PDB file of C-alpha atoms in Angstrom:
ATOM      1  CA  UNK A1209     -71.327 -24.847  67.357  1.00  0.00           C
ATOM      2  CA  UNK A1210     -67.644 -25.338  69.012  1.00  0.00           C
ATOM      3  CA  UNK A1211     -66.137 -22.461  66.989  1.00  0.00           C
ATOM      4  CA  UNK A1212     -64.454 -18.905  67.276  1.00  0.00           C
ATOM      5  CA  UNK A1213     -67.809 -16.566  67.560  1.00  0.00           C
ATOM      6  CA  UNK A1214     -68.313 -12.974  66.942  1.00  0.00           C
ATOM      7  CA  UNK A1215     -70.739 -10.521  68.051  1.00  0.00           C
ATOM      8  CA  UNK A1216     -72.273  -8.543  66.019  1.00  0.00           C
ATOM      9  CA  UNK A1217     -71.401  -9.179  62.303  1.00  0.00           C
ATOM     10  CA  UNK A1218     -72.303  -6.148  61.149  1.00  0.00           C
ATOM     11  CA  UNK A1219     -71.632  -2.822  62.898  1.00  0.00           C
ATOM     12  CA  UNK A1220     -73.010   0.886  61.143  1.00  0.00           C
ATOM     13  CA  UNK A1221     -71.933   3.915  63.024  1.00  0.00           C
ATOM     14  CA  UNK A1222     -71.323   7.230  62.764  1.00  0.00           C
ATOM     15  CA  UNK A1223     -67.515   9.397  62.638  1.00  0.00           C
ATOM     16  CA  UNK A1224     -67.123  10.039  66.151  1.00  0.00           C
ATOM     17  CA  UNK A1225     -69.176   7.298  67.851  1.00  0.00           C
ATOM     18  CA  UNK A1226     -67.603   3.986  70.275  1.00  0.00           C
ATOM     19  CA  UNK A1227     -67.856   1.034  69.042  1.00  0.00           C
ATOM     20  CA  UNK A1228     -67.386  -2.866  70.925  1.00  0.00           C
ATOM     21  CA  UNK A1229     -67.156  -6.179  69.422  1.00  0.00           C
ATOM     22  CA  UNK A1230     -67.201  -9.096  71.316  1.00  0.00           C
ATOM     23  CA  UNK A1231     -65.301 -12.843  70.619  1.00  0.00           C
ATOM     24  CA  UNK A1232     -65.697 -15.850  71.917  1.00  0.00           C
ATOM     25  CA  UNK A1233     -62.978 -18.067  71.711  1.00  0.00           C
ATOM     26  CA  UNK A1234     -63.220 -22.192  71.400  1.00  0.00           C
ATOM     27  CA  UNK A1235     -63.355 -23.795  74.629  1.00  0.00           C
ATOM     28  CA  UNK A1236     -60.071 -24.161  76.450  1.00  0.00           C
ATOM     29  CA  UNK A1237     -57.608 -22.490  74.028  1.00  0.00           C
ATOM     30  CA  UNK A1238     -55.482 -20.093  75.587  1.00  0.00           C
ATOM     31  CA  UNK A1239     -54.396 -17.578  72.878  1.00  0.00           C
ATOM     32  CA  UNK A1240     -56.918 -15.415  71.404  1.00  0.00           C
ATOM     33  CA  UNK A1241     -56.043 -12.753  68.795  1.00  0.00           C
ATOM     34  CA  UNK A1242     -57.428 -10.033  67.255  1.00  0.00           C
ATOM     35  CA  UNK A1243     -56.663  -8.936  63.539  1.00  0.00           C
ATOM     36  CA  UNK A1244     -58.165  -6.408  60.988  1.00  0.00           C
ATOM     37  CA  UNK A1245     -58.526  -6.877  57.083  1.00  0.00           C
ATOM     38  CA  UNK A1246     -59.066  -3.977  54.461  1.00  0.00           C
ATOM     39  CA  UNK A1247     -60.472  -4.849  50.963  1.00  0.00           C
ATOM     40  CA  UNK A1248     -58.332  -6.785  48.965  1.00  0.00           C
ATOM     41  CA  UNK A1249     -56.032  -7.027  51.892  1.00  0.00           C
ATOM     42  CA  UNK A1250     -54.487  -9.967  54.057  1.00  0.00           C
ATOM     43  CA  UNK A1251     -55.472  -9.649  57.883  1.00  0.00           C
ATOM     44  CA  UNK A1252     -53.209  -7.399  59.946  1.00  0.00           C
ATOM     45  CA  UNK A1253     -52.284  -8.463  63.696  1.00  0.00           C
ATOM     46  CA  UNK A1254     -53.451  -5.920  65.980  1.00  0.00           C
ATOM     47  CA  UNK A1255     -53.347  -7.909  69.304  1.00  0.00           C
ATOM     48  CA  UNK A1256     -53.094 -11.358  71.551  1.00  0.00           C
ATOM     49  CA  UNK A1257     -53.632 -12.763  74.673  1.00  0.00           C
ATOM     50  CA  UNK A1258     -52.300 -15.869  76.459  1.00  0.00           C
ATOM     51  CA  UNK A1259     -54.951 -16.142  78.964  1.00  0.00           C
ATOM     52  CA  UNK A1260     -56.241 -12.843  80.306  1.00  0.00           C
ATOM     53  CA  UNK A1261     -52.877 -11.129  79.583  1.00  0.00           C
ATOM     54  CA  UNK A1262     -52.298  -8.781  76.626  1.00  0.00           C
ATOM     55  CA  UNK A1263     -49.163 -10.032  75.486  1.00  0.00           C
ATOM     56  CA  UNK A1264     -48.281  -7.812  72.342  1.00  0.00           C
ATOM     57  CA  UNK A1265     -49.709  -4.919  70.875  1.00  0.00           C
ATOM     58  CA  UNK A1266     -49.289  -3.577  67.347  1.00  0.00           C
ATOM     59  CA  UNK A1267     -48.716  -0.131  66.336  1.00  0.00           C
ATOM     60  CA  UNK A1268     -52.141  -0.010  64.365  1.00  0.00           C
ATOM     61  CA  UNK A1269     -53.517   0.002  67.227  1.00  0.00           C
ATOM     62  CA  UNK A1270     -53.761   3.476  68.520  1.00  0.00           C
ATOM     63  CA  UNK A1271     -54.959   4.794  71.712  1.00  0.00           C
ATOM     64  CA  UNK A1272     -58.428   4.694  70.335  1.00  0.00           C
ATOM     65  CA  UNK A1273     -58.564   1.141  70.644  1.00  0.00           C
ATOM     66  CA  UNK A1274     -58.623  -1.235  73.963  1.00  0.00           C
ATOM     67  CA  UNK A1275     -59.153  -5.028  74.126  1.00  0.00           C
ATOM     68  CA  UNK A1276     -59.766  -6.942  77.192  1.00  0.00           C
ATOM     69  CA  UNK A1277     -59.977 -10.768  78.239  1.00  0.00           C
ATOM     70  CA  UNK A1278     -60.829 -10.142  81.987  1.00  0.00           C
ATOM     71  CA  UNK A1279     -61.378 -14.042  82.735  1.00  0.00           C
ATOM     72  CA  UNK A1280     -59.133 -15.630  80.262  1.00  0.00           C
ATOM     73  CA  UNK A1281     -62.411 -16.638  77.930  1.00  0.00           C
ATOM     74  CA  UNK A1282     -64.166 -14.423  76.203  1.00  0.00           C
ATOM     75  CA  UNK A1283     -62.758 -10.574  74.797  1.00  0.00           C
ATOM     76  CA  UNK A1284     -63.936  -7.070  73.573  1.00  0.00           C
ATOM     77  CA  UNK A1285     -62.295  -4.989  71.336  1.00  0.00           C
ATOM     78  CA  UNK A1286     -63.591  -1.388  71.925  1.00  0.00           C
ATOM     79  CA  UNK A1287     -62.801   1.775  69.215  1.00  0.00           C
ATOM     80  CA  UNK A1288     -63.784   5.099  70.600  1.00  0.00           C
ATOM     81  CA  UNK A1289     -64.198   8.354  68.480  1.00  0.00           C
ATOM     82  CA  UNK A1290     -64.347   6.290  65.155  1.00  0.00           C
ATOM     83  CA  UNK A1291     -62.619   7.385  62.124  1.00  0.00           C
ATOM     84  CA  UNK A1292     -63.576   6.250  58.466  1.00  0.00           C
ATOM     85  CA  UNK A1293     -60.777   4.691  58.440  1.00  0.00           C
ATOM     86  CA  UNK A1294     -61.602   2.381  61.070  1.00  0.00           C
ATOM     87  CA  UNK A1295     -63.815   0.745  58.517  1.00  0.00           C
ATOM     88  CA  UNK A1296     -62.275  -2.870  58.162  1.00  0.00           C
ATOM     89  CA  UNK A1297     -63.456  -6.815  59.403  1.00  0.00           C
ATOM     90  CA  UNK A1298     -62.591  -7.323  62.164  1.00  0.00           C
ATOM     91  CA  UNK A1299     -61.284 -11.046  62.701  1.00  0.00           C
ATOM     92  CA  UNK A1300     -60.792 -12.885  65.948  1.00  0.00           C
ATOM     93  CA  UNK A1301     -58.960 -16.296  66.284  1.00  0.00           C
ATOM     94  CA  UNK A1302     -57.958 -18.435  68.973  1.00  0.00           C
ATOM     95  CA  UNK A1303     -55.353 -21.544  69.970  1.00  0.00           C
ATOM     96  CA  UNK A1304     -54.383 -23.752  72.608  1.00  0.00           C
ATOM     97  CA  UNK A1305     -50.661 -21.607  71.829  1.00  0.00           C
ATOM     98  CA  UNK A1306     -49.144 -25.082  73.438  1.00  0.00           C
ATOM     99  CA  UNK A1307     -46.539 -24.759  70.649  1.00  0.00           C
ATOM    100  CA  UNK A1308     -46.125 -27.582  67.471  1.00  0.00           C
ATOM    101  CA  UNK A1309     -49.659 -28.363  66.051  1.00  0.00           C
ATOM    102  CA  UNK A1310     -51.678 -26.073  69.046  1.00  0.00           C
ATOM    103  CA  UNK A1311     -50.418 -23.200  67.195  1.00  0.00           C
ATOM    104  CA  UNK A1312     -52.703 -23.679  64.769  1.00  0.00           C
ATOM    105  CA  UNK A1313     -55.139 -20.574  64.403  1.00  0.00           C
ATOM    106  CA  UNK A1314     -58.852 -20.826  64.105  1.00  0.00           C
ATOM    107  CA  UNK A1315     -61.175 -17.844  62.705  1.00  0.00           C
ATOM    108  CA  UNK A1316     -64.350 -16.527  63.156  1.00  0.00           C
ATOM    109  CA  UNK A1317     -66.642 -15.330  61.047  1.00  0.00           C
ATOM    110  CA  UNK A1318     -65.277 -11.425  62.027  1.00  0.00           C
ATOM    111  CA  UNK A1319     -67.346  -8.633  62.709  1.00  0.00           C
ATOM    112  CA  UNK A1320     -67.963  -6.046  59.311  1.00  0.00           C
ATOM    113  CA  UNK A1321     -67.500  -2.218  60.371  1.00  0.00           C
ATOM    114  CA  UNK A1322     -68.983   0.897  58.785  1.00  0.00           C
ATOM    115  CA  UNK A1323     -67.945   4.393  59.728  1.00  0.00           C
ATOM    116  CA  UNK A1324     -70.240   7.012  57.913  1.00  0.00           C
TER     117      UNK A1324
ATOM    118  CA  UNK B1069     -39.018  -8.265  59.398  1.00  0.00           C
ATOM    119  CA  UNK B1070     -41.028 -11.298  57.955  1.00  0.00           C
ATOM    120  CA  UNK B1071     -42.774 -10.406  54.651  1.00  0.00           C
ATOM    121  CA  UNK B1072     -45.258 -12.951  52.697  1.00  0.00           C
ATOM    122  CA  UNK B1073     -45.911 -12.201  49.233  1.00  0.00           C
ATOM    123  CA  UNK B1074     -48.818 -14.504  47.235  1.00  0.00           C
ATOM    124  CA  UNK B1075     -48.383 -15.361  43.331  1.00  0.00           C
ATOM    125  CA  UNK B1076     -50.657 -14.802  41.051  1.00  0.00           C
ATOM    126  CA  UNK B1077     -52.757 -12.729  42.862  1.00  0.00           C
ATOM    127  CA  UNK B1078     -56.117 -13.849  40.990  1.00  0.00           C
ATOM    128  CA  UNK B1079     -56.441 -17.105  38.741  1.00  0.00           C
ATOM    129  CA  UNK B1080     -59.285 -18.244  36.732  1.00  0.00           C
ATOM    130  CA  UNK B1081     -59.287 -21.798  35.602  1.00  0.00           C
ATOM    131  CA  UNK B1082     -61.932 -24.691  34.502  1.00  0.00           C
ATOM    132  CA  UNK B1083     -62.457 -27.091  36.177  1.00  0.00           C
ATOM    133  CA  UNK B1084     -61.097 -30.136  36.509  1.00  0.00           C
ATOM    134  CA  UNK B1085     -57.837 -28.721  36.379  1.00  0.00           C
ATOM    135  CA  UNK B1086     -55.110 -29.187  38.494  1.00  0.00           C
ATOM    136  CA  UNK B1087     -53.120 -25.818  40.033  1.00  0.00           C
ATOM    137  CA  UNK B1088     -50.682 -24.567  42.225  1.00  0.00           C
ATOM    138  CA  UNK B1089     -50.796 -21.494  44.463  1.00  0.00           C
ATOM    139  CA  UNK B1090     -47.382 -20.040  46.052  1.00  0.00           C
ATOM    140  CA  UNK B1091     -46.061 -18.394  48.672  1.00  0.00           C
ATOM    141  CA  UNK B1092     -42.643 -17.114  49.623  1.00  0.00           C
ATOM    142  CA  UNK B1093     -41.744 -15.706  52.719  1.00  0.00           C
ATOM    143  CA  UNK B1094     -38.639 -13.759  53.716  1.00  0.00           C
ATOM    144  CA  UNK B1095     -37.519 -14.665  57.619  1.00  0.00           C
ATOM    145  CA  UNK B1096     -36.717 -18.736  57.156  1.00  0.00           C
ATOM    146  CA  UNK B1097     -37.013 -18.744  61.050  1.00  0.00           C
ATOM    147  CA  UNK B1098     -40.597 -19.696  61.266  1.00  0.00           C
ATOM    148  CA  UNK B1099     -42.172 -22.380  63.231  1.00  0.00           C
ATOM    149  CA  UNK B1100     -45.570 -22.888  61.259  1.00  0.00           C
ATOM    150  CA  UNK B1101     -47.123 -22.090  57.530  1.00  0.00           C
ATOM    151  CA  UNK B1102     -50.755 -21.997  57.585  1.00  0.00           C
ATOM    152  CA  UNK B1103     -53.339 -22.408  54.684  1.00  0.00           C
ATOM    153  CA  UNK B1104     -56.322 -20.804  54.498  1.00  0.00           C
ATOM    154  CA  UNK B1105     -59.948 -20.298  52.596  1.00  0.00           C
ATOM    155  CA  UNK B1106     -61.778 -17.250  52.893  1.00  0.00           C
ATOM    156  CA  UNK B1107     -65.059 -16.634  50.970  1.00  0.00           C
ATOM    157  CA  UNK B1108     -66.598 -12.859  49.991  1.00  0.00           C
ATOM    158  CA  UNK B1109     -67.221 -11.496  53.059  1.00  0.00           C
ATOM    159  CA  UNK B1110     -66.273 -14.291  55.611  1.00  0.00           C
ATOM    160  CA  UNK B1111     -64.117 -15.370  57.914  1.00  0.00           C
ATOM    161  CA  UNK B1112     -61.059 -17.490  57.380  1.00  0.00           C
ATOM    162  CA  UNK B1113     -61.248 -21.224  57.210  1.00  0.00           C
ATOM    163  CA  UNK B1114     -58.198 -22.958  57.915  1.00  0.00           C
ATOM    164  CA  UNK B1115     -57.148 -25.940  55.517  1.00  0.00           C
ATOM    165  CA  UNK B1116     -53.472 -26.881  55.983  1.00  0.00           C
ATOM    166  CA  UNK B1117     -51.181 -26.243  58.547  1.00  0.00           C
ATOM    167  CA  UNK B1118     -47.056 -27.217  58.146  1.00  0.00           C
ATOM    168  CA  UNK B1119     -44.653 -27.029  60.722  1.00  0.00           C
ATOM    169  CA  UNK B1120     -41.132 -26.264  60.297  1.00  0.00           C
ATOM    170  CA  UNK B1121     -40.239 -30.095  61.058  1.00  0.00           C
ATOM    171  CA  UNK B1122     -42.640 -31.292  58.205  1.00  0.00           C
ATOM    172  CA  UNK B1123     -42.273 -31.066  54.373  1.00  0.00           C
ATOM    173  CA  UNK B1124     -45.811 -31.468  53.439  1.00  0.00           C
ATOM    174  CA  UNK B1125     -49.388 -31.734  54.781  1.00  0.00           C
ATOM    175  CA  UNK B1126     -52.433 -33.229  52.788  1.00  0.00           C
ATOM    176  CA  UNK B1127     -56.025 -33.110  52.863  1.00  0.00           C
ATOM    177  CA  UNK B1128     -58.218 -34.540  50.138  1.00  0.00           C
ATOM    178  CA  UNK B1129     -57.533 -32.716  47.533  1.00  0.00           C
ATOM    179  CA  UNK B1130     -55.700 -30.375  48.459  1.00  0.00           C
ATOM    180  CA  UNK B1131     -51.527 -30.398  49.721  1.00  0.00           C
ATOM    181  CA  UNK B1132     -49.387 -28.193  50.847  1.00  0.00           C
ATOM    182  CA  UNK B1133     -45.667 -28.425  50.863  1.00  0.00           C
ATOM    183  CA  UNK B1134     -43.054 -26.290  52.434  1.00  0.00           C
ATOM    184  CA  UNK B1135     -39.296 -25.445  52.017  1.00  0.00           C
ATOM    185  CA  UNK B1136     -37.593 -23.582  54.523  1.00  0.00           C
ATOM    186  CA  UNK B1137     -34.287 -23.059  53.064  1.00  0.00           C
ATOM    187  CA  UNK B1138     -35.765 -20.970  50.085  1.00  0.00           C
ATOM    188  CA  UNK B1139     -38.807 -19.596  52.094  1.00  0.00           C
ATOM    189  CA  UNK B1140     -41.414 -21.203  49.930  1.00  0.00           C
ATOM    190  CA  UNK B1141     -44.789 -22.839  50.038  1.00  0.00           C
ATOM    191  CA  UNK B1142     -46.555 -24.159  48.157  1.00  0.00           C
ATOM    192  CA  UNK B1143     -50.640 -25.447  47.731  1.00  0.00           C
ATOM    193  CA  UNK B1144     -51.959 -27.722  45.456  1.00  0.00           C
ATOM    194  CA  UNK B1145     -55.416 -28.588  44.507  1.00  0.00           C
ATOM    195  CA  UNK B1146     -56.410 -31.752  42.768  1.00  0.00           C
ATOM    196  CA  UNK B1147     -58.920 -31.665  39.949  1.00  0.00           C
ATOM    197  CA  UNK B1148     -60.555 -28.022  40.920  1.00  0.00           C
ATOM    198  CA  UNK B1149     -64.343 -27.386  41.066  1.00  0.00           C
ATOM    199  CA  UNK B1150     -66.604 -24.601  41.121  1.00  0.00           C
ATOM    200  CA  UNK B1151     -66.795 -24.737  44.488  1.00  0.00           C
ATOM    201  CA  UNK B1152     -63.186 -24.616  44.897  1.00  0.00           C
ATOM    202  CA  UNK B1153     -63.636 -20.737  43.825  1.00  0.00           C
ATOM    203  CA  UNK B1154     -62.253 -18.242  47.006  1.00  0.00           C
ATOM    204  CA  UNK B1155     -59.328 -16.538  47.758  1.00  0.00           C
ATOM    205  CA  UNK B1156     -56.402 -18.336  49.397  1.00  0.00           C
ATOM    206  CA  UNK B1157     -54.113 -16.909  51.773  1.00  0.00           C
ATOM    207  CA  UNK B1158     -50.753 -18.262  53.440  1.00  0.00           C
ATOM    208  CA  UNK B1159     -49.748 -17.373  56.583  1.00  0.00           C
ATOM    209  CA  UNK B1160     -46.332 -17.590  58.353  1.00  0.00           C
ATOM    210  CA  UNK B1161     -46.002 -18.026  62.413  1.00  0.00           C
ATOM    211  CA  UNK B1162     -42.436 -16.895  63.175  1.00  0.00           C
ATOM    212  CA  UNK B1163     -40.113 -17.842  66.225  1.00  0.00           C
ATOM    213  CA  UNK B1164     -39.172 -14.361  67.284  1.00  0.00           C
ATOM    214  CA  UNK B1165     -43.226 -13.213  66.990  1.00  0.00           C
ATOM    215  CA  UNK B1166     -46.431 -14.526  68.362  1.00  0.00           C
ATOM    216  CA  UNK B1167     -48.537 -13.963  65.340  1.00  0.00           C
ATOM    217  CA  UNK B1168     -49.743 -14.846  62.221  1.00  0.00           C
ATOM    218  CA  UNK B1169     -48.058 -12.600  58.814  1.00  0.00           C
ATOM    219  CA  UNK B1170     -50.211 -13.025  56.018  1.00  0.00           C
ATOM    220  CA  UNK B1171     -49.951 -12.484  52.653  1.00  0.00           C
ATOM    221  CA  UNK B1172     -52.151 -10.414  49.972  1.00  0.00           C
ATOM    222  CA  UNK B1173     -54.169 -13.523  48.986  1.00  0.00           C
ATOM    223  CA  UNK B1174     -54.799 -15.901  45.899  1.00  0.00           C
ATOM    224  CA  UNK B1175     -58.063 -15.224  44.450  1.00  0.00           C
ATOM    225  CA  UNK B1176     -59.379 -18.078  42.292  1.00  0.00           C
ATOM    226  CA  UNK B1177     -62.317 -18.538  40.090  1.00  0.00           C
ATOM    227  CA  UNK B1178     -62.755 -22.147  38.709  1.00  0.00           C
ATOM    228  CA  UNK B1179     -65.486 -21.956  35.925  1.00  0.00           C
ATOM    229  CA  UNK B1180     -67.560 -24.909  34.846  1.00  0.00           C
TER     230      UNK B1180
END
């Protein structure tokens, strides 16, 4: 399988706990981004890179959260001291980000999170 | 600020039918539309993307037309099918942002 991968798909915690998702990207694209959807809800950017740099961040994304790409492939998005309403998918995509067609974005299957 | 809005928000249909989903976006400045599928509980498939150069995109049945100057899109599906049944969302890439805006969604339901 060549696609956008997520790890885990299903996350349980507790108020209070840290959380980390992982993505892998496809193979040689550059941009990877991270969004979060809500029930009934289109995805909401929270954050991209172009390579290993962060490029943007959104204002959903508090001080709770941190992503990383430390070698330009693969990232983790980490949420410390959960809150319930932190409970969203989480949705990774990825692009070559070359501009025209490249921009195209490609999703993966997102990782489901439960804050109890 | 770019804002997408979707119309209708749900549709039910039978199949066989032919239908058109919308989208309308507010900042004309954008460099892509994107069309995707997402099923309950999924991730997002991608079906059509337009660039702002391009009028329309097809796929079997399915094709996707855009129009800068009054900041719509448009997708249409050919002779629906059960299986056609998801939600539908449109997504705008703008030149002054690096991301995806999306809108609320399409859901559809085609019945047999």
């Amino acid at each position: 399988d060549t696609g956008v991968s997520q790890d885990p798909r299903h996350k349980i915690t507790k108020r209070g706990q840290n959380v980390t998702f992982r993505c892998d990207p496809i193979s040689e694209h550059n941009r990877l981004y991270w969004y979060r959807q809500t029930l009934g809800q289109g995805p909401e950017f929270l954050t991209y890179f172009q390579n290993e740099a962060q490029l943007e961040k959104s204002r959903l994304l508090s001080d709770r959260f941190s992503a990383e790409r430390p070698k330009g492939s693969f990232s983790t998005l980490e949420i410390q001291r959960t809150e319930q309403g932190d409970s969203a998918m989480y949705l990774c995509a990825s692009s070559l980000g070359r501009g025209g067609a490249d921009n195209e974005q490609f999703f993966g299957p997102g990782t489901r999170l439960t804050v109890l | 600020k770019q804002e997408v809005t979707q119309i209708p928000a749900a549709l039910s249909v039978p199949e066989g039918e032919n239908l058109v989903l919308n989208c309308s976006f507010t900042d004309s400045a954008i460099y892509n539309l994107q069309w995707f599928r997402q099923d309950p509980g999924k991730g997002l498939t991608s079906l059509l993307l337009i660039q702002s150069s391009q009028r329309e995109q097809t796929s079997g049945r399915l094709n996707a037309s855009l129009d800068k100057s009054s900041g719509r899109s448009t997708l249409y599906i050919a002779a629906s099918q059960p299986g056609d049944s998801a939600t539908y969302l449109c997504a705008a890439f703008s030149y002054n942002t690096d991301k995806l805006i999306f809108g609320t969604g399409t859901r559809l339901q085609v019945f047999p």
